[in-house]
Amino acid sequence: GSRTLDAQVYALRLGPYFEFPFGKHWSGRLGGGLVLGLASIQYSYNETIAFGGQTVNNSGSSSGVDFNDGGYLEGKLLYAMTPATSLFAGVQYENLGTFSHNTGNEQAQLDMSSTVNVLFGVQFNF
């Protein structure tokens, strides 16, 4: 058989950070806190079971929304190009648990309990 799980996960992170300068343009940042996650999940399956000369087809699909909460930790390195603009690179660890979705007798799970994100970009202060 075959199984397909499509999910869009949206996360909102809330928490403090501590920034410490070292050098004229460089600083580091450590932060962490609460993360709220919303997953829009679509799950489908199609299987054929053969037993004792008989064949049974079993299929189904469904979609839904699931909510989880968890925590995150992050560390960043920042380079100030101007007083209002910085480049940054960092890493973030996030634990949102497991999103589960049922369709008939089938269950799909999306494990988001140990996610590592690599961060880089431009930060604008105003």
PDB file of C-alpha atoms in Angstrom:
ATOM      1  CA  GLY A   1       0.000   0.000   0.000  1.00  0.00           C
ATOM      2  CA  SER A   2       0.872   3.654   0.007  1.00  0.00           C
ATOM      3  CA  ARG A   3       0.485   6.444   2.522  1.00  0.00           C
ATOM      4  CA  THR A   4       0.832  10.185   2.042  1.00  0.00           C
ATOM      5  CA  LEU A   5       1.143  12.799   4.766  1.00  0.00           C
ATOM      6  CA  ASP A   6       1.232  16.488   3.793  1.00  0.00           C
ATOM      7  CA  ALA A   7       1.496  19.104   6.526  1.00  0.00           C
ATOM      8  CA  GLN A   8       2.010  22.837   6.833  1.00  0.00           C
ATOM      9  CA  VAL A   9       3.358  23.740  10.290  1.00  0.00           C
ATOM     10  CA  TYR A  10       3.192  27.296  11.621  1.00  0.00           C
ATOM     11  CA  ALA A  11       5.051  28.265  14.790  1.00  0.00           C
ATOM     12  CA  LEU A  12       4.941  31.314  17.033  1.00  0.00           C
ATOM     13  CA  ARG A  13       7.884  31.742  19.415  1.00  0.00           C
ATOM     14  CA  LEU A  14       7.539  33.818  22.572  1.00  0.00           C
ATOM     15  CA  GLY A  15      10.442  34.378  24.917  1.00  0.00           C
ATOM     16  CA  PRO A  16      13.241  36.600  26.117  1.00  0.00           C
ATOM     17  CA  TYR A  17      16.787  36.807  24.822  1.00  0.00           C
ATOM     18  CA  PHE A  18      20.072  38.060  26.211  1.00  0.00           C
ATOM     19  CA  GLU A  19      22.447  39.897  23.880  1.00  0.00           C
ATOM     20  CA  PHE A  20      26.092  40.418  24.783  1.00  0.00           C
ATOM     21  CA  PRO A  21      28.523  42.534  22.722  1.00  0.00           C
ATOM     22  CA  PHE A  22      32.114  41.512  22.097  1.00  0.00           C
ATOM     23  CA  GLY A  23      34.085  43.842  19.873  1.00  0.00           C
ATOM     24  CA  LYS A  24      33.057  46.916  17.937  1.00  0.00           C
ATOM     25  CA  HIS A  25      30.625  45.233  15.512  1.00  0.00           C
ATOM     26  CA  TRP A  26      30.063  41.743  16.941  1.00  0.00           C
ATOM     27  CA  SER A  27      27.537  40.438  19.456  1.00  0.00           C
ATOM     28  CA  GLY A  28      26.032  37.134  20.522  1.00  0.00           C
ATOM     29  CA  ARG A  29      22.463  36.330  21.482  1.00  0.00           C
ATOM     30  CA  LEU A  30      20.994  33.516  23.577  1.00  0.00           C
ATOM     31  CA  GLY A  31      17.249  33.063  23.936  1.00  0.00           C
ATOM     32  CA  GLY A  32      14.481  30.627  24.600  1.00  0.00           C
ATOM     33  CA  GLY A  33      10.885  30.274  25.612  1.00  0.00           C
ATOM     34  CA  LEU A  34       7.481  28.997  24.586  1.00  0.00           C
ATOM     35  CA  VAL A  35       6.620  27.873  21.073  1.00  0.00           C
ATOM     36  CA  LEU A  36       3.031  27.429  19.865  1.00  0.00           C
ATOM     37  CA  GLY A  37       2.514  25.240  16.801  1.00  0.00           C
ATOM     38  CA  LEU A  38      -0.405  24.809  14.431  1.00  0.00           C
ATOM     39  CA  ALA A  39      -0.318  22.036  11.812  1.00  0.00           C
ATOM     40  CA  SER A  40      -2.658  21.744   8.833  1.00  0.00           C
ATOM     41  CA  ILE A  41      -2.507  18.024   7.977  1.00  0.00           C
ATOM     42  CA  GLN A  42      -3.736  16.026   4.973  1.00  0.00           C
ATOM     43  CA  TYR A  43      -3.415  12.235   5.214  1.00  0.00           C
ATOM     44  CA  SER A  44      -4.378   9.575   2.689  1.00  0.00           C
ATOM     45  CA  TYR A  45      -3.755   5.856   2.344  1.00  0.00           C
ATOM     46  CA  ASN A  46      -4.449   3.126  -0.181  1.00  0.00           C
ATOM     47  CA  GLU A  47      -3.647  -0.515   0.551  1.00  0.00           C
ATOM     48  CA  THR A  48      -4.455  -3.936  -0.841  1.00  0.00           C
ATOM     49  CA  ILE A  49      -4.611  -6.922   1.514  1.00  0.00           C
ATOM     50  CA  ALA A  50      -4.371 -10.443   0.099  1.00  0.00           C
ATOM     51  CA  PHE A  51      -5.189 -13.350   2.415  1.00  0.00           C
ATOM     52  CA  GLY A  52      -6.321 -16.888   1.620  1.00  0.00           C
ATOM     53  CA  GLY A  53      -7.084 -16.190  -2.022  1.00  0.00           C
ATOM     54  CA  GLN A  54      -9.148 -13.097  -1.256  1.00  0.00           C
ATOM     55  CA  THR A  55      -8.181  -9.494  -1.946  1.00  0.00           C
ATOM     56  CA  VAL A  56      -9.492  -6.510  -0.002  1.00  0.00           C
ATOM     57  CA  ASN A  57      -8.884  -2.879  -0.949  1.00  0.00           C
ATOM     58  CA  ASN A  58      -8.775  -0.358   1.878  1.00  0.00           C
ATOM     59  CA  SER A  59      -8.368   3.375   1.307  1.00  0.00           C
ATOM     60  CA  GLY A  60      -9.265   6.682   2.859  1.00  0.00           C
ATOM     61  CA  SER A  61      -8.245  10.279   3.339  1.00  0.00           C
ATOM     62  CA  SER A  62      -8.945  13.195   5.627  1.00  0.00           C
ATOM     63  CA  SER A  63      -7.601  16.567   6.634  1.00  0.00           C
ATOM     64  CA  GLY A  64      -7.596  18.562   9.818  1.00  0.00           C
ATOM     65  CA  VAL A  65      -5.786  20.984  12.086  1.00  0.00           C
ATOM     66  CA  ASP A  66      -3.801  20.082  15.212  1.00  0.00           C
ATOM     67  CA  PHE A  67      -2.289  22.341  17.886  1.00  0.00           C
ATOM     68  CA  ASN A  68       0.750  21.658  20.104  1.00  0.00           C
ATOM     69  CA  ASP A  69       2.932  23.705  22.395  1.00  0.00           C
ATOM     70  CA  GLY A  70       6.508  23.255  23.495  1.00  0.00           C
ATOM     71  CA  GLY A  71       9.755  25.123  23.955  1.00  0.00           C
ATOM     72  CA  TYR A  72      12.749  26.427  22.049  1.00  0.00           C
ATOM     73  CA  LEU A  73      16.359  27.502  22.596  1.00  0.00           C
ATOM     74  CA  GLU A  74      18.453  29.549  20.190  1.00  0.00           C
ATOM     75  CA  GLY A  75      21.881  31.055  19.772  1.00  0.00           C
ATOM     76  CA  LYS A  76      22.893  33.711  17.223  1.00  0.00           C
ATOM     77  CA  LEU A  77      26.013  35.542  16.157  1.00  0.00           C
ATOM     78  CA  LEU A  78      25.375  39.096  14.897  1.00  0.00           C
ATOM     79  CA  TYR A  79      27.537  41.516  12.907  1.00  0.00           C
ATOM     80  CA  ALA A  80      26.381  45.174  13.014  1.00  0.00           C
ATOM     81  CA  MET A  81      26.871  46.770   9.591  1.00  0.00           C
ATOM     82  CA  THR A  82      25.198  50.013  10.771  1.00  0.00           C
ATOM     83  CA  PRO A  83      23.553  50.969  14.090  1.00  0.00           C
ATOM     84  CA  ALA A  84      20.192  49.818  12.657  1.00  0.00           C
ATOM     85  CA  THR A  85      21.219  46.851  10.437  1.00  0.00           C
ATOM     86  CA  SER A  86      22.886  43.562  11.365  1.00  0.00           C
ATOM     87  CA  LEU A  87      23.687  40.298   9.644  1.00  0.00           C
ATOM     88  CA  PHE A  88      23.070  37.187  11.729  1.00  0.00           C
ATOM     89  CA  ALA A  89      23.651  33.448  11.701  1.00  0.00           C
ATOM     90  CA  GLY A  90      22.591  30.941  14.296  1.00  0.00           C
ATOM     91  CA  VAL A  91      20.919  27.728  15.302  1.00  0.00           C
ATOM     92  CA  GLN A  92      17.613  26.991  17.002  1.00  0.00           C
ATOM     93  CA  TYR A  93      16.390  23.838  18.756  1.00  0.00           C
ATOM     94  CA  GLU A  94      12.611  23.421  18.934  1.00  0.00           C
ATOM     95  CA  ASN A  95      10.402  20.801  20.626  1.00  0.00           C
ATOM     96  CA  LEU A  96       6.763  20.840  19.462  1.00  0.00           C
ATOM     97  CA  GLY A  97       5.969  17.220  20.337  1.00  0.00           C
ATOM     98  CA  THR A  98       4.096  14.930  17.946  1.00  0.00           C
ATOM     99  CA  PHE A  99       1.155  15.928  15.777  1.00  0.00           C
ATOM    100  CA  SER A 100      -1.277  12.994  15.278  1.00  0.00           C
ATOM    101  CA  HIS A 101      -4.024  12.550  12.702  1.00  0.00           C
ATOM    102  CA  ASN A 102      -6.494   9.652  12.387  1.00  0.00           C
ATOM    103  CA  THR A 103      -8.330   8.419   9.308  1.00  0.00           C
ATOM    104  CA  GLY A 104     -10.506   5.378   9.908  1.00  0.00           C
ATOM    105  CA  ASN A 105      -8.274   2.711  11.471  1.00  0.00           C
ATOM    106  CA  GLU A 106      -5.119   4.449  10.243  1.00  0.00           C
ATOM    107  CA  GLN A 107      -3.043   6.962  12.191  1.00  0.00           C
ATOM    108  CA  ALA A 108      -0.308   9.285  10.937  1.00  0.00           C
ATOM    109  CA  GLN A 109       2.188  11.033  13.196  1.00  0.00           C
ATOM    110  CA  LEU A 110       4.412  14.006  12.454  1.00  0.00           C
ATOM    111  CA  ASP A 111       7.284  14.022  14.966  1.00  0.00           C
ATOM    112  CA  MET A 112       8.387  17.598  15.669  1.00  0.00           C
ATOM    113  CA  SER A 113       9.929  16.777  19.046  1.00  0.00           C
ATOM    114  CA  SER A 114      13.523  17.446  18.059  1.00  0.00           C
ATOM    115  CA  THR A 115      13.754  20.049  15.290  1.00  0.00           C
ATOM    116  CA  VAL A 116      16.967  21.950  14.547  1.00  0.00           C
ATOM    117  CA  ASN A 117      16.721  25.100  12.419  1.00  0.00           C
ATOM    118  CA  VAL A 118      19.680  26.900  10.863  1.00  0.00           C
ATOM    119  CA  LEU A 119      19.135  30.658  10.863  1.00  0.00           C
ATOM    120  CA  PHE A 120      20.728  33.397   8.770  1.00  0.00           C
ATOM    121  CA  GLY A 121      19.558  36.754   7.510  1.00  0.00           C
ATOM    122  CA  VAL A 122      19.413  40.498   7.998  1.00  0.00           C
ATOM    123  CA  GLN A 123      17.999  42.191  11.092  1.00  0.00           C
ATOM    124  CA  PHE A 124      16.623  45.743  11.015  1.00  0.00           C
ATOM    125  CA  ASN A 125      16.291  47.655  14.289  1.00  0.00           C
ATOM    126  CA  PHE A 126      13.884  50.570  14.502  1.00  0.00           C
TER     127      PHE A 126
END
